[in-house]
PDB file of C-alpha atoms in Angstrom:
ATOM      1  CA  MET A   1      -0.010  -0.078   0.154  1.00 43.00           C
ATOM      2  CA  LEU A   2       2.241   2.904   1.027  1.00 43.00           C
ATOM      3  CA  GLY A   3       5.883   2.496   0.139  1.00 46.00           C
ATOM      4  CA  ARG A   4       8.417   1.419   2.560  1.00 46.00           C
ATOM      5  CA  ARG A   5      11.302   3.362   0.921  1.00 48.00           C
ATOM      6  CA  SER A   6       9.507   6.562   1.241  1.00 49.00           C
ATOM      7  CA  LEU A   7       8.688   5.725   4.815  1.00 48.00           C
ATOM      8  CA  LEU A   8      12.496   5.203   5.667  1.00 50.00           C
ATOM      9  CA  ALA A   9      13.314   8.540   3.997  1.00 53.00           C
ATOM     10  CA  VAL A  10      10.646  10.615   5.969  1.00 53.00           C
ATOM     11  CA  THR A  11      11.868   8.845   9.109  1.00 53.00           C
ATOM     12  CA  LEU A  12      15.492   9.668   8.591  1.00 54.00           C
ATOM     13  CA  ALA A  13      14.511  13.402   8.044  1.00 57.00           C
ATOM     14  CA  VAL A  14      12.402  13.100  11.311  1.00 58.00           C
ATOM     15  CA  ALA A  15      15.089  11.747  13.334  1.00 56.00           C
ATOM     16  CA  ALA A  16      17.488  13.877  12.141  1.00 57.00           C
ATOM     17  CA  ALA A  17      15.531  16.862  13.168  1.00 56.00           C
ATOM     18  CA  LEU A  18      15.306  15.763  16.774  1.00 55.00           C
ATOM     19  CA  PRO A  19      17.763  17.331  19.238  1.00 52.00           C
ATOM     20  CA  ALA A  20      21.340  15.928  19.643  1.00 50.00           C
ATOM     21  CA  ALA A  21      20.713  15.539  23.213  1.00 45.00           C
ATOM     22  CA  VAL A  22      18.484  12.522  22.765  1.00 46.00           C
ATOM     23  CA  ARG A  23      20.670  10.757  20.062  1.00 45.00           C
ATOM     24  CA  ALA A  24      22.646   8.698  22.824  1.00 41.00           C
ATOM     25  CA  ASP A  25      20.580   7.267  25.348  1.00 47.00           C
ATOM     26  CA  ASP A  26      19.732   4.145  27.426  1.00 46.00           C
ATOM     27  CA  PHE A  27      18.328   2.641  24.267  1.00 46.00           C
ATOM     28  CA  GLY A  28      21.496   3.005  22.504  1.00 45.00           C
ATOM     29  CA  ASP A  29      22.648   4.925  19.501  1.00 40.00           C
ATOM     30  CA  ARG A  30      19.787   6.747  17.869  1.00 57.00           C
ATOM     31  CA  LYS A  31      16.903   4.149  19.114  1.00 71.00           C
ATOM     32  CA  ILE A  32      14.742   6.553  20.985  1.00 75.00           C
ATOM     33  CA  THR A  33      15.186   9.368  18.356  1.00 74.00           C
ATOM     34  CA  ASP A  34      14.329   6.506  15.542  1.00 75.00           C
ATOM     35  CA  ASP A  35      11.147   5.352  17.772  1.00 78.00           C
ATOM     36  CA  ILE A  36      10.191   9.104  17.988  1.00 81.00           C
ATOM     37  CA  GLY A  37      10.569   9.594  14.419  1.00 78.00           C
ATOM     38  CA  LEU A  38       8.652   6.464  13.315  1.00 78.00           C
ATOM     39  CA  ALA A  39       5.776   7.656  15.479  1.00 81.00           C
ATOM     40  CA  ILE A  40       5.523  11.185  14.366  1.00 84.00           C
ATOM     41  CA  VAL A  41       5.564   9.537  10.743  1.00 81.00           C
ATOM     42  CA  GLN A  42       2.951   7.063  11.621  1.00 81.00           C
ATOM     43  CA  ARG A  43       0.558   9.855  12.944  1.00 85.00           C
ATOM     44  CA  ASP A  44       1.212  12.326  10.259  1.00 88.00           C
ATOM     45  CA  ILE A  45       0.826   9.729   7.326  1.00 88.00           C
ATOM     46  CA  VAL A  46      -2.617   8.500   8.697  1.00 88.00           C
ATOM     47  CA  ILE A  47      -3.870  12.109   8.968  1.00 91.00           C
ATOM     48  CA  LYS A  48      -2.647  13.251   5.751  1.00 93.00           C
ATOM     49  CA  THR A  49      -3.555  10.424   3.838  1.00 93.00           C
ATOM     50  CA  LEU A  50      -7.158  10.716   4.970  1.00 94.00           C
ATOM     51  CA  ASN A  51      -7.028  14.555   4.400  1.00 95.00           C
ATOM     52  CA  PHE A  52      -5.718  13.739   0.843  1.00 95.00           C
ATOM     53  CA  CYS A  53      -8.754  11.576   0.267  1.00 95.00           C
ATOM     54  CA  TYR A  54     -11.220  14.223   1.555  1.00 95.00           C
ATOM     55  CA  GLN A  55      -9.714  16.962  -0.201  1.00 95.00           C
ATOM     56  CA  ARG A  56      -8.466  15.480  -3.644  1.00 94.00           C
ATOM     57  CA  VAL A  57     -10.590  12.091  -4.142  1.00 94.00           C
ATOM     58  CA  SER A  58     -14.008  12.820  -2.604  1.00 93.00           C
ATOM     59  CA  GLN A  59     -15.549  15.140  -0.187  1.00 93.00           C
ATOM     60  CA  ASP A  60     -16.950  12.366   1.598  1.00 93.00           C
ATOM     61  CA  ASN A  61     -17.234  13.338   5.096  1.00 94.00           C
ATOM     62  CA  ALA A  62     -16.688   9.706   6.102  1.00 94.00           C
ATOM     63  CA  TYR A  63     -12.870  10.487   5.648  1.00 94.00           C
ATOM     64  CA  ILE A  64     -13.107  13.316   7.989  1.00 95.00           C
ATOM     65  CA  GLN A  65     -14.859  11.086  10.582  1.00 94.00           C
ATOM     66  CA  THR A  66     -12.487   8.116  10.132  1.00 91.00           C
ATOM     67  CA  ARG A  67      -9.539  10.728  10.933  1.00 90.00           C
ATOM     68  CA  ASP A  68     -11.033  12.079  13.829  1.00 91.00           C
ATOM     69  CA  ALA A  69     -12.090   8.816  15.488  1.00 88.00           C
ATOM     70  CA  TRP A  70      -8.508   7.515  14.837  1.00 86.00           C
ATOM     71  CA  TYR A  71      -7.090  10.755  16.625  1.00 85.00           C
ATOM     72  CA  LEU A  72      -9.360  10.339  19.553  1.00 85.00           C
ATOM     73  CA  ARG A  73      -8.613   6.360  19.912  1.00 83.00           C
ATOM     74  CA  ASN A  74      -5.058   7.373  20.086  1.00 81.00           C
ATOM     75  CA  ALA A  75      -5.208  10.696  21.875  1.00 83.00           C
ATOM     76  CA  GLY A  76      -3.294   9.435  25.013  1.00 83.00           C
ATOM     77  CA  ASP A  77      -0.290   8.143  22.867  1.00 83.00           C
ATOM     78  CA  ILE A  78      -0.533  11.095  20.711  1.00 87.00           C
ATOM     79  CA  ARG A  79      -0.114  13.235  23.825  1.00 89.00           C
ATOM     80  CA  LEU A  80       2.614  10.952  25.016  1.00 87.00           C
ATOM     81  CA  LEU A  81       4.508  11.737  21.613  1.00 87.00           C
ATOM     82  CA  ASP A  82       4.019  15.461  21.959  1.00 90.00           C
ATOM     83  CA  ASP A  83       5.476  15.285  25.502  1.00 90.00           C
ATOM     84  CA  ALA A  84       8.439  13.357  24.448  1.00 87.00           C
ATOM     85  CA  ILE A  85       9.187  15.757  21.903  1.00 86.00           C
ATOM     86  CA  ALA A  86       8.820  18.664  24.300  1.00 87.00           C
ATOM     87  CA  ARG A  87      10.909  16.798  26.968  1.00 84.00           C
ATOM     88  CA  LEU A  88      13.657  16.763  24.040  1.00 80.00           C
ATOM     89  CA  GLY A  89      13.315  20.559  23.680  1.00 82.00           C
ATOM     90  CA  GLY A  90      10.939  20.309  20.706  1.00 84.00           C
ATOM     91  CA  ILE A  91      11.633  20.437  17.174  1.00 81.00           C
ATOM     92  CA  PRO A  92      13.041  23.561  15.661  1.00 81.00           C
ATOM     93  CA  PRO A  93      10.620  25.447  13.413  1.00 85.00           C
ATOM     94  CA  GLU A  94      12.744  24.876  10.114  1.00 83.00           C
ATOM     95  CA  ASP A  95      12.773  20.929  10.866  1.00 79.00           C
ATOM     96  CA  ALA A  96       9.210  21.117  11.497  1.00 82.00           C
ATOM     97  CA  LYS A  97       8.651  22.401   8.040  1.00 85.00           C
ATOM     98  CA  THR A  98      11.006  19.846   6.537  1.00 83.00           C
ATOM     99  CA  ILE A  99       9.233  17.189   8.257  1.00 83.00           C
ATOM    100  CA  ASP A 100       5.915  18.450   7.255  1.00 87.00           C
ATOM    101  CA  THR A 101       7.211  18.724   3.394  1.00 88.00           C
ATOM    102  CA  ALA A 102       8.506  15.243   3.727  1.00 86.00           C
ATOM    103  CA  THR A 103       5.422  13.880   4.839  1.00 88.00           C
ATOM    104  CA  ASP A 104       3.276  15.653   2.270  1.00 91.00           C
ATOM    105  CA  ARG A 105       5.504  14.260  -0.276  1.00 90.00           C
ATOM    106  CA  ARG A 106       5.484  11.012   0.712  1.00 89.00           C
ATOM    107  CA  VAL A 107       1.568  10.997   0.950  1.00 92.00           C
ATOM    108  CA  GLU A 108       1.234  12.657  -2.571  1.00 92.00           C
ATOM    109  CA  GLY A 109       3.828  10.078  -4.060  1.00 92.00           C
ATOM    110  CA  ASP A 110       2.092   7.170  -2.535  1.00 90.00           C
ATOM    111  CA  MET A 111      -1.322   8.347  -3.511  1.00 93.00           C
ATOM    112  CA  GLY A 112      -0.185   9.266  -7.027  1.00 93.00           C
ATOM    113  CA  ALA A 113       1.214   5.583  -7.332  1.00 93.00           C
ATOM    114  CA  GLN A 114      -2.372   4.050  -6.689  1.00 93.00           C
ATOM    115  CA  PRO A 115      -4.182   3.181  -9.731  1.00 95.00           C
ATOM    116  CA  ASP A 116      -7.509   3.672  -8.268  1.00 96.00           C
ATOM    117  CA  GLN A 117      -7.394   6.370  -5.506  1.00 95.00           C
ATOM    118  CA  ALA A 118     -11.045   6.273  -4.800  1.00 95.00           C
ATOM    119  CA  SER A 119     -10.745   2.573  -4.160  1.00 94.00           C
ATOM    120  CA  PHE A 120      -7.587   2.993  -2.037  1.00 93.00           C
ATOM    121  CA  CYS A 121      -8.999   5.664   0.181  1.00 94.00           C
ATOM    122  CA  ARG A 122     -12.375   3.683   0.945  1.00 94.00           C
ATOM    123  CA  GLN A 123     -10.118   0.480   1.745  1.00 90.00           C
ATOM    124  CA  PHE A 124      -7.638   2.739   4.067  1.00 89.00           C
ATOM    125  CA  ALA A 125     -10.617   4.338   5.857  1.00 91.00           C
ATOM    126  CA  ALA A 126     -12.289   1.018   6.227  1.00 90.00           C
ATOM    127  CA  THR A 127      -9.069  -0.723   7.422  1.00 85.00           C
ATOM    128  CA  LEU A 128      -8.570   2.130  10.103  1.00 85.00           C
ATOM    129  CA  ASN A 129     -12.050   1.697  11.141  1.00 85.00           C
ATOM    130  CA  SER A 130     -11.941  -1.896  11.595  1.00 80.00           C
ATOM    131  CA  GLY A 131      -8.972  -2.045  13.774  1.00 67.00           C
ATOM    132  CA  THR A 132      -7.218  -4.914  11.783  1.00 55.00           C
ATOM    133  CA  SER A 133      -4.139  -3.495  10.440  1.00 49.00           C
ATOM    134  CA  ARG A 134      -0.932  -2.395  12.141  1.00 47.00           C
ATOM    135  CA  ASP A 135       0.720  -1.280   8.978  1.00 45.00           C
ATOM    136  CA  LEU A 136      -1.724   1.500   8.737  1.00 44.00           C
ATOM    137  CA  SER A 137      -1.188   2.481  12.276  1.00 48.00           C
ATOM    138  CA  VAL A 138      -4.579   1.760  13.641  1.00 46.00           C
ATOM    139  CA  GLY A 139      -3.530   2.155  17.053  1.00 49.00           C
ATOM    140  CA  PHE A 140       0.039   3.130  18.685  1.00 51.00           C
ATOM    141  CA  ARG A 141      -0.264   0.796  21.658  1.00 51.00           C
ATOM    142  CA  SER A 142       0.925  -2.400  19.821  1.00 51.00           C
ATOM    143  CA  SER A 143       3.929  -0.220  18.388  1.00 65.00           C
ATOM    144  CA  ILE A 144       7.247  -1.332  19.798  1.00 69.00           C
ATOM    145  CA  TYR A 145       8.597   2.032  19.276  1.00 68.00           C
ATOM    146  CA  PHE A 146       5.775   3.600  21.438  1.00 72.00           C
ATOM    147  CA  ARG A 147       6.643   1.134  24.276  1.00 75.00           C
ATOM    148  CA  HIS A 148      10.234   2.455  24.086  1.00 77.00           C
ATOM    149  CA  ILE A 149       9.066   6.241  24.278  1.00 81.00           C
ATOM    150  CA  ARG A 150       6.902   5.264  27.299  1.00 80.00           C
ATOM    151  CA  GLU A 151       9.845   3.480  28.878  1.00 83.00           C
ATOM    152  CA  TRP A 152      12.182   6.300  27.907  1.00 81.00           C
ATOM    153  CA  MET A 153       9.700   8.889  29.362  1.00 81.00           C
ATOM    154  CA  GLN A 154       9.266   6.928  32.603  1.00 82.00           C
ATOM    155  CA  LYS A 155      13.195   6.998  33.205  1.00 83.00           C
ATOM    156  CA  GLN A 156      12.784  11.090  32.610  1.00 78.00           C
ATOM    157  CA  GLN A 157      10.621  11.422  35.680  1.00 71.00           C
ATOM    158  CA  PRO A 158      12.238  12.748  38.831  1.00 63.00           C
TER     159      PRO A 158
END
């Protein structure tokens, strides 16, 4: 469905934008940075894909409802991600713009490669709503990198 090569490129851009202080930690090398980067990409790709489906394929409110329901189901984990980023000192505005542009390009490229965008969008939304695919980031809780982020945040507590 969504290209793994483009996921890697976006993840590397996100990880590079995170502060240097986190690049060597208890998880080794860039593990926590990579995990946070993957979580950012996962969150943004879901939201941006559904926005693309609504804005460019069909102005069906089901895509907005799916996006909002997914966000609400994952609000606690999204808050954890935001807290971890804040704990690291945030992402500089110019890097945030780079990340945003990279995820936009990924979604546009992946959607452009779909032979039937309308069918893809319907299947993407249906899969998110069904809760059956980790690849489409139905939820963060099962993600190994979110477990690492939780553990890292717990170690940061005084």
